[in-house]
C-alpha cells in the first residue's frame, strides 16, 4: 500500500510531442577558468530528430552537452520539454534525459550487468520499475554486451566499455538522449550500430543529441548538424547545407573535399591527401 502511494506521488515525465522542442538552449554562455568556453550559443533538438554536434577539438562540444544536461553551470536558458532546467527536480530530470559523458571511468569494480542496471535507478518506486528487466535486456542486446555481462567493468577494452556505458544510458529509456562521442572507440560495424540506435530512438519520438568527430557519420545519420568553432555555433542546419568544403577547410584548418555519395546523395567529406594537401604544400614550399 505504501509502495503504491509513493509510486503515485512520483511524477512521470510526459513525452514531448514529435516536432516540438525537447531540449533548447537560448543565449548560452559558459566561462571556465576565466576563459569564455561557450559564447552566446543557441541550439535546439526536437522530439523525433537526431542533432549532431561537430567541430574541432576544443570547440566546446562537450561543454555544450554538459550545459544542456545541466551538469555545467551556464548563463542563458536551457529548457527541457519547455520547462527551465532549474525548475526540474533532479529525479525528474533523470527520467526525462540521459547523458553519456566522454569519460566513463568507474572507481568500483561493478560487473557489466550492474553498470547497465544503474540506468534504471531513476525509475525506482515508479510504475515503470516494472520495465527494468526488459529495458536492461533490450539495451544489452542492442549494444551486443550480453556475452560479457558478468565481466568486471574496469577489465573491458575501450570499445567494450564504451558500449556498456551506452547500454546504461539506453536502459534509462528517457525521451532525450545526450551522447558525447559514443563512437570514438568503436570499430566500423559498432559505429554504424550506434548511429542506427540513435536513428531508431528518434524514429520512435525521442530527441537525440550526439557529439561526433566523423563528419560522414553525421552526414549519413543526423537530421541536422551544428558545427561549433571557438565556443560558437558557426553553422547549423541540414547536413548538405552545413558540410561544405570551403567551410570545413576553414573551421578545421585542413583542406577537405566534399563530394556527393553516388548512391545516397549525402555529402562525403574527404580530407585532401597527397599532392594538394596542406602538409605537402608546406613541404614543397620548405
Ligand atoms: P570539445 O568537446 O569540443 O573538444 P570542450 O567542450 O571539452 O571541447 O572544451 C572546450 C574548451 O574549454 C577547451 O579549450 C577546453 O580546454 C576548455 N575547458 C574545458 N573544461 C575546462 C575547465 N574546467 N577549465 C578551463 N577550461 C576548460
Ligand atoms: Mg569533447
Tab-separated table of C-alpha atoms and ligand atoms in Angstrom:
chain	number	residue	atom	x	y	z
A	1	UNK	CA	0.000	0.000	0.000
A	2	UNK	CA	2.751	2.416	0.971
A	3	UNK	CA	4.657	1.420	-2.147
A	4	UNK	CA	1.598	2.138	-4.249
A	5	UNK	CA	1.124	5.562	-2.696
A	6	UNK	CA	4.737	6.602	-3.154
A	7	UNK	CA	4.632	5.307	-6.710
A	8	UNK	CA	1.683	7.583	-7.374
A	9	UNK	CA	3.479	10.594	-5.967
A	10	UNK	CA	6.463	10.369	-8.297
A	11	UNK	CA	5.889	12.491	-11.375
A	12	UNK	CA	6.416	10.641	-14.629
A	13	UNK	CA	7.671	12.773	-17.499
A	14	UNK	CA	5.356	13.455	-20.393
A	15	UNK	CA	6.730	12.827	-23.873
A	16	UNK	CA	7.435	15.919	-25.892
A	17	UNK	CA	5.193	15.729	-28.976
A	18	UNK	CA	7.114	14.936	-32.181
A	19	UNK	CA	8.402	18.069	-33.871
A	20	UNK	CA	8.363	20.181	-30.724
A	21	UNK	CA	11.497	21.354	-28.903
A	22	UNK	CA	12.539	18.647	-26.447
A	23	UNK	CA	15.684	20.476	-25.375
A	24	UNK	CA	16.540	24.037	-26.153
A	25	UNK	CA	19.417	26.368	-25.304
A	26	UNK	CA	18.979	30.122	-25.642
A	27	UNK	CA	21.881	32.529	-25.427
A	28	UNK	CA	24.016	30.062	-23.519
A	29	UNK	CA	27.427	31.163	-22.269
A	30	UNK	CA	29.959	29.281	-20.175
A	31	UNK	CA	33.103	30.673	-18.579
A	32	UNK	CA	35.696	28.382	-17.049
A	33	UNK	CA	38.998	29.430	-15.533
A	34	UNK	CA	38.466	33.000	-16.724
A	35	UNK	CA	38.010	31.882	-20.349
A	36	UNK	CA	34.851	32.072	-22.416
A	37	UNK	CA	34.198	28.467	-23.471
A	38	UNK	CA	30.704	28.959	-24.886
A	39	UNK	CA	29.758	32.336	-26.293
A	40	UNK	CA	26.025	33.067	-26.678
A	41	UNK	CA	25.025	29.734	-28.167
A	42	UNK	CA	21.533	28.856	-29.351
A	43	UNK	CA	20.638	25.248	-30.040
A	44	UNK	CA	17.506	23.155	-30.243
A	45	UNK	CA	16.705	19.479	-30.670
A	46	UNK	CA	13.134	18.434	-31.391
A	47	UNK	CA	11.389	15.231	-30.450
A	48	UNK	CA	11.887	12.806	-33.327
A	49	UNK	CA	15.233	14.063	-34.573
A	50	UNK	CA	18.968	13.439	-34.316
A	51	UNK	CA	21.117	16.542	-33.868
A	52	UNK	CA	24.854	16.032	-34.374
A	53	UNK	CA	27.351	18.381	-32.729
A	54	UNK	CA	30.608	18.530	-34.666
A	55	UNK	CA	33.667	20.742	-34.625
A	56	UNK	CA	37.411	20.672	-33.965
A	57	UNK	CA	38.973	19.578	-30.670
A	58	UNK	CA	38.271	22.164	-28.012
A	59	UNK	CA	35.440	23.849	-29.942
A	60	UNK	CA	33.086	23.448	-26.976
A	61	UNK	CA	31.016	20.362	-27.937
A	62	UNK	CA	31.324	18.606	-24.578
A	63	UNK	CA	30.763	21.880	-22.750
A	64	UNK	CA	27.568	22.471	-24.728
A	65	UNK	CA	26.386	18.937	-23.995
A	66	UNK	CA	27.207	19.451	-20.302
A	67	UNK	CA	25.337	22.767	-20.231
A	68	UNK	CA	22.339	21.190	-21.988
A	69	UNK	CA	22.280	18.447	-19.375
A	70	UNK	CA	22.618	20.941	-16.523
A	71	UNK	CA	25.903	19.408	-15.396
A	72	UNK	CA	27.913	22.515	-16.321
A	73	UNK	CA	26.667	25.861	-14.979
A	74	UNK	CA	25.902	28.388	-17.690
A	75	UNK	CA	24.245	31.737	-18.188
A	76	UNK	CA	21.288	31.848	-20.524
A	77	UNK	CA	18.353	29.485	-20.552
A	78	UNK	CA	18.059	25.734	-21.086
A	79	UNK	CA	14.559	24.339	-21.443
A	80	UNK	CA	13.789	20.646	-21.177
A	81	UNK	CA	10.349	19.945	-22.620
A	82	UNK	CA	9.548	23.650	-22.396
A	83	UNK	CA	10.449	23.988	-18.715
A	84	UNK	CA	13.649	25.669	-17.495
A	85	UNK	CA	16.187	23.195	-16.142
A	86	UNK	CA	16.308	24.947	-12.760
A	87	UNK	CA	12.638	24.142	-12.237
A	88	UNK	CA	13.199	20.407	-12.655
A	89	UNK	CA	13.745	18.298	-9.547
A	90	UNK	CA	16.860	16.186	-10.213
A	91	UNK	CA	14.990	12.877	-10.049
A	92	UNK	CA	12.518	14.058	-12.648
A	93	UNK	CA	15.360	15.247	-14.872
A	94	UNK	CA	16.908	11.781	-14.760
A	95	UNK	CA	13.642	10.292	-16.019
A	96	UNK	CA	13.462	12.828	-18.841
A	97	UNK	CA	17.004	12.832	-20.202
A	98	UNK	CA	20.019	10.517	-20.128
A	99	UNK	CA	23.627	11.607	-20.572
A	100	UNK	CA	26.634	9.688	-21.838
A	101	UNK	CA	29.732	11.680	-20.938
A	102	UNK	CA	33.100	11.371	-22.651
A	103	UNK	CA	34.780	9.975	-19.555
A	104	UNK	CA	33.085	6.924	-18.073
A	105	UNK	CA	35.553	5.569	-15.576
A	106	UNK	CA	34.084	3.868	-12.514
A	107	UNK	CA	36.005	3.704	-9.275
A	108	UNK	CA	34.434	0.428	-8.119
A	109	UNK	CA	34.648	-2.989	-9.775
A	110	UNK	CA	30.998	-3.353	-10.795
A	111	UNK	CA	30.014	-6.039	-13.253
A	112	UNK	CA	28.768	-5.087	-16.699
A	113	UNK	CA	25.233	-6.083	-15.713
A	114	UNK	CA	25.371	-3.916	-12.585
A	115	UNK	CA	26.599	-0.917	-14.579
A	116	UNK	CA	23.752	-1.247	-17.068
A	117	UNK	CA	21.209	-1.744	-14.276
A	118	UNK	CA	22.312	1.622	-12.829
A	119	UNK	CA	20.492	3.189	-15.775
A	120	UNK	CA	17.247	2.053	-14.178
A	121	UNK	CA	17.861	3.797	-10.820
A	122	UNK	CA	15.746	6.893	-11.654
A	123	UNK	CA	12.679	4.674	-12.148
A	124	UNK	CA	12.805	3.046	-8.716
A	125	UNK	CA	9.479	3.229	-6.915
A	126	UNK	CA	7.648	4.363	-10.035
A	127	UNK	CA	5.193	2.294	-12.072
A	128	UNK	CA	7.841	1.992	-14.769
A	129	UNK	CA	10.065	-0.015	-12.434
A	130	UNK	CA	8.215	-2.951	-13.981
A	131	UNK	CA	10.159	-2.311	-17.233
A	132	UNK	CA	13.559	-2.746	-15.554
A	133	UNK	CA	14.370	-6.228	-16.794
A	134	UNK	CA	13.092	-5.626	-20.304
A	135	UNK	CA	14.924	-2.299	-20.589
A	136	UNK	CA	18.230	-3.803	-19.459
A	137	UNK	CA	17.846	-6.834	-21.725
A	138	UNK	CA	16.996	-4.671	-24.729
A	139	UNK	CA	19.910	-2.300	-24.093
A	140	UNK	CA	22.313	-5.241	-23.785
A	141	UNK	CA	21.032	-6.893	-26.946
A	142	UNK	CA	21.200	-3.636	-28.914
A	143	UNK	CA	24.803	-2.938	-27.867
A	144	UNK	CA	25.928	-6.587	-28.039
A	145	UNK	CA	27.078	-6.581	-24.440
A	146	UNK	CA	25.154	-9.661	-23.183
A	147	UNK	CA	28.054	-12.006	-23.850
A	148	UNK	CA	30.226	-10.297	-21.235
A	149	UNK	CA	27.536	-9.260	-18.730
A	150	UNK	CA	29.368	-10.965	-15.831
A	151	UNK	CA	32.735	-9.330	-16.565
A	152	UNK	CA	34.112	-6.599	-14.314
A	153	UNK	CA	33.678	-3.209	-15.972
A	154	UNK	CA	37.275	-1.951	-15.492
A	155	UNK	CA	38.587	-5.098	-17.225
A	156	UNK	CA	36.895	-4.285	-20.525
A	157	UNK	CA	38.559	-2.934	-23.658
A	158	UNK	CA	37.920	0.704	-24.611
A	159	UNK	CA	35.312	-0.246	-27.187
A	160	UNK	CA	33.587	-2.751	-24.904
A	161	UNK	CA	33.316	-0.290	-22.018
A	162	UNK	CA	32.020	2.390	-24.393
A	163	UNK	CA	29.210	0.022	-25.451
A	164	UNK	CA	28.389	-0.836	-21.822
A	165	UNK	CA	28.212	2.854	-20.914
A	166	UNK	CA	25.923	3.407	-23.883
A	167	UNK	CA	23.761	0.464	-22.779
A	168	UNK	CA	23.372	2.024	-19.333
A	169	UNK	CA	22.128	5.239	-20.925
A	170	UNK	CA	19.796	3.407	-23.319
A	171	UNK	CA	18.335	1.362	-20.435
A	172	UNK	CA	17.315	4.632	-18.796
A	173	UNK	CA	14.625	4.909	-21.516
A	174	UNK	CA	14.350	8.689	-21.486
A	175	UNK	CA	12.806	10.879	-24.156
A	176	UNK	CA	16.037	12.854	-24.547
A	177	UNK	CA	19.452	11.307	-25.130
A	178	UNK	CA	22.718	13.258	-24.908
A	179	UNK	CA	25.680	11.250	-26.183
A	180	UNK	CA	29.255	12.556	-26.156
A	181	UNK	CA	31.377	10.763	-28.753
A	182	UNK	CA	29.747	7.356	-28.250
A	183	UNK	CA	31.549	6.014	-31.334
A	184	UNK	CA	35.077	7.224	-30.553
A	185	UNK	CA	36.448	3.811	-29.519
A	186	UNK	CA	34.314	1.644	-31.793
A	187	UNK	CA	35.034	-0.390	-34.907
A	188	UNK	CA	33.159	0.382	-38.103
A	189	UNK	CA	30.281	-2.053	-37.505
A	190	UNK	CA	29.674	-0.878	-33.955
A	191	UNK	CA	29.857	2.754	-35.074
A	192	UNK	CA	27.112	2.140	-37.609
A	193	UNK	CA	25.115	0.192	-34.992
A	194	UNK	CA	25.270	3.091	-32.529
A	195	UNK	CA	24.096	5.587	-35.114
A	196	UNK	CA	21.390	3.099	-36.110
A	197	UNK	CA	20.216	3.057	-32.488
A	198	UNK	CA	20.190	6.873	-32.426
A	199	UNK	CA	18.024	6.878	-35.563
A	200	UNK	CA	15.654	4.263	-34.117
A	201	UNK	CA	15.196	6.262	-30.952
A	202	UNK	CA	14.453	9.385	-32.978
A	203	UNK	CA	12.049	7.370	-35.136
A	204	UNK	CA	10.146	6.391	-32.003
A	205	UNK	CA	9.835	10.041	-30.970
A	206	UNK	CA	12.892	10.642	-28.819
A	207	UNK	CA	15.288	13.572	-29.226
A	208	UNK	CA	18.949	12.641	-29.667
A	209	UNK	CA	21.985	14.927	-29.414
A	210	UNK	CA	25.201	13.210	-30.391
A	211	UNK	CA	28.742	14.569	-30.473
A	212	UNK	CA	30.633	13.080	-33.412
A	213	UNK	CA	34.041	13.559	-34.979
A	214	UNK	CA	33.261	11.517	-38.065
A	215	UNK	CA	31.580	14.008	-40.378
A	216	UNK	CA	30.440	11.217	-42.683
A	217	UNK	CA	28.554	9.517	-39.853
A	218	UNK	CA	26.956	12.866	-39.041
A	219	UNK	CA	26.043	13.380	-42.711
A	220	UNK	CA	24.507	9.933	-43.007
A	221	UNK	CA	22.518	9.752	-39.778
A	222	UNK	CA	21.772	13.245	-38.426
A	223	UNK	CA	18.710	15.258	-39.363
A	224	UNK	CA	20.591	18.414	-38.517
A	225	UNK	CA	24.181	19.298	-37.738
A	226	UNK	CA	25.500	22.102	-35.549
A	227	UNK	CA	29.121	22.968	-36.326
A	228	UNK	CA	30.960	24.524	-33.400
A	229	UNK	CA	34.027	26.712	-33.596
A	230	UNK	CA	35.701	28.564	-30.697
A	231	UNK	CA	32.641	28.269	-28.476
A	232	UNK	CA	30.080	29.420	-31.016
A	233	UNK	CA	27.775	27.647	-33.453
A	234	UNK	CA	29.245	28.720	-36.752
A	235	UNK	CA	26.686	26.856	-38.892
A	236	UNK	CA	23.587	24.777	-38.227
A	237	UNK	CA	21.126	23.031	-40.494
A	238	UNK	CA	20.753	20.090	-42.838
A	239	UNK	CA	23.985	18.117	-43.407
A	240	UNK	CA	24.299	19.193	-47.046
A	241	UNK	CA	23.978	22.869	-46.061
A	242	UNK	CA	26.467	22.735	-43.190
A	243	UNK	CA	29.112	20.414	-44.649
A	244	UNK	CA	30.618	22.498	-47.419
A	245	UNK	CA	34.254	22.140	-48.459
A	246	UNK	CA	35.052	25.809	-48.005
A	247	UNK	CA	33.553	25.998	-44.517
A	248	UNK	CA	35.055	22.738	-43.251
A	249	UNK	CA	38.500	23.545	-44.632
A	250	UNK	CA	38.407	26.863	-42.801
A	251	UNK	CA	36.992	25.598	-39.482
A	252	UNK	CA	39.217	22.510	-39.283
A	253	UNK	CA	42.206	24.349	-40.788
A	254	UNK	CA	42.791	21.446	-43.105
A	255	UNK	CA	41.756	21.192	-46.762
A	256	UNK	CA	38.888	18.827	-47.456
A	257	UNK	CA	36.799	17.990	-50.477
A	258	UNK	CA	33.090	17.349	-50.210
A	259	UNK	CA	31.530	15.149	-52.857
A	260	UNK	CA	28.082	13.660	-53.232
A	261	UNK	CA	27.707	9.997	-52.405
A	262	UNK	CA	26.834	8.362	-55.747
A	263	UNK	CA	24.004	6.291	-54.264
A	264	UNK	CA	22.650	8.109	-51.194
A	265	UNK	CA	23.382	11.682	-52.404
A	266	UNK	CA	24.628	12.513	-48.911
A	267	UNK	CA	27.752	14.656	-48.600
A	268	UNK	CA	31.008	12.739	-48.277
A	269	UNK	CA	33.861	14.593	-46.625
A	270	UNK	CA	37.319	13.625	-47.833
A	271	UNK	CA	40.473	15.103	-46.308
A	272	UNK	CA	42.936	16.033	-49.029
A	273	UNK	CA	45.866	13.672	-49.105
A	274	UNK	CA	48.964	13.567	-51.233
A	275	UNK	CA	49.514	16.388	-53.736
A	276	UNK	CA	47.463	19.461	-52.813
A	277	UNK	CA	47.193	18.759	-49.100
A	278	UNK	CA	48.490	21.476	-46.811
A	279	UNK	CA	51.107	19.137	-45.362
A	280	UNK	CA	52.587	18.504	-48.778
A	281	UNK	CA	52.305	22.136	-49.845
A	282	UNK	CA	54.245	23.026	-46.712
A	283	UNK	CA	56.898	20.500	-47.601
A	284	UNK	CA	57.059	21.770	-51.166
A	285	UNK	CA	57.483	25.397	-50.111
A	286	UNK	CA	60.066	24.478	-47.470
B	1	LIG	P1	35.305	19.675	-27.309
B	1	LIG	O1	34.401	18.710	-26.614
B	1	LIG	O2	34.660	20.391	-28.445
B	1	LIG	O3	36.603	19.057	-27.742
B	1	LIG	P2	35.321	21.000	-24.721
B	1	LIG	O4	33.914	21.476	-24.611
B	1	LIG	O5	35.690	19.811	-23.931
B	1	LIG	O6	35.695	20.815	-26.268
B	1	LIG	O7	36.290	22.160	-24.292
B	1	LIG	C1	36.211	23.442	-24.871
B	1	LIG	C2	37.349	24.300	-24.343
B	1	LIG	O8	37.135	24.527	-22.962
B	1	LIG	C3	38.703	23.638	-24.462
B	1	LIG	O9	39.651	24.626	-24.836
B	1	LIG	C4	38.981	23.145	-23.058
B	1	LIG	O10	40.369	23.109	-22.790
B	1	LIG	C5	38.286	24.186	-22.220
B	1	LIG	N1	37.841	23.691	-20.921
B	1	LIG	C6	37.033	22.626	-20.703
B	1	LIG	N2	36.824	22.432	-19.385
B	1	LIG	C7	37.526	23.424	-18.760
B	1	LIG	C8	37.740	23.780	-17.379
B	1	LIG	N3	37.170	23.099	-16.387
B	1	LIG	N4	38.525	24.858	-17.126
B	1	LIG	C9	39.096	25.576	-18.117
B	1	LIG	N5	38.931	25.271	-19.436
B	1	LIG	C10	38.171	24.218	-19.747
B	2	LIG	MG1	34.587	16.732	-26.116
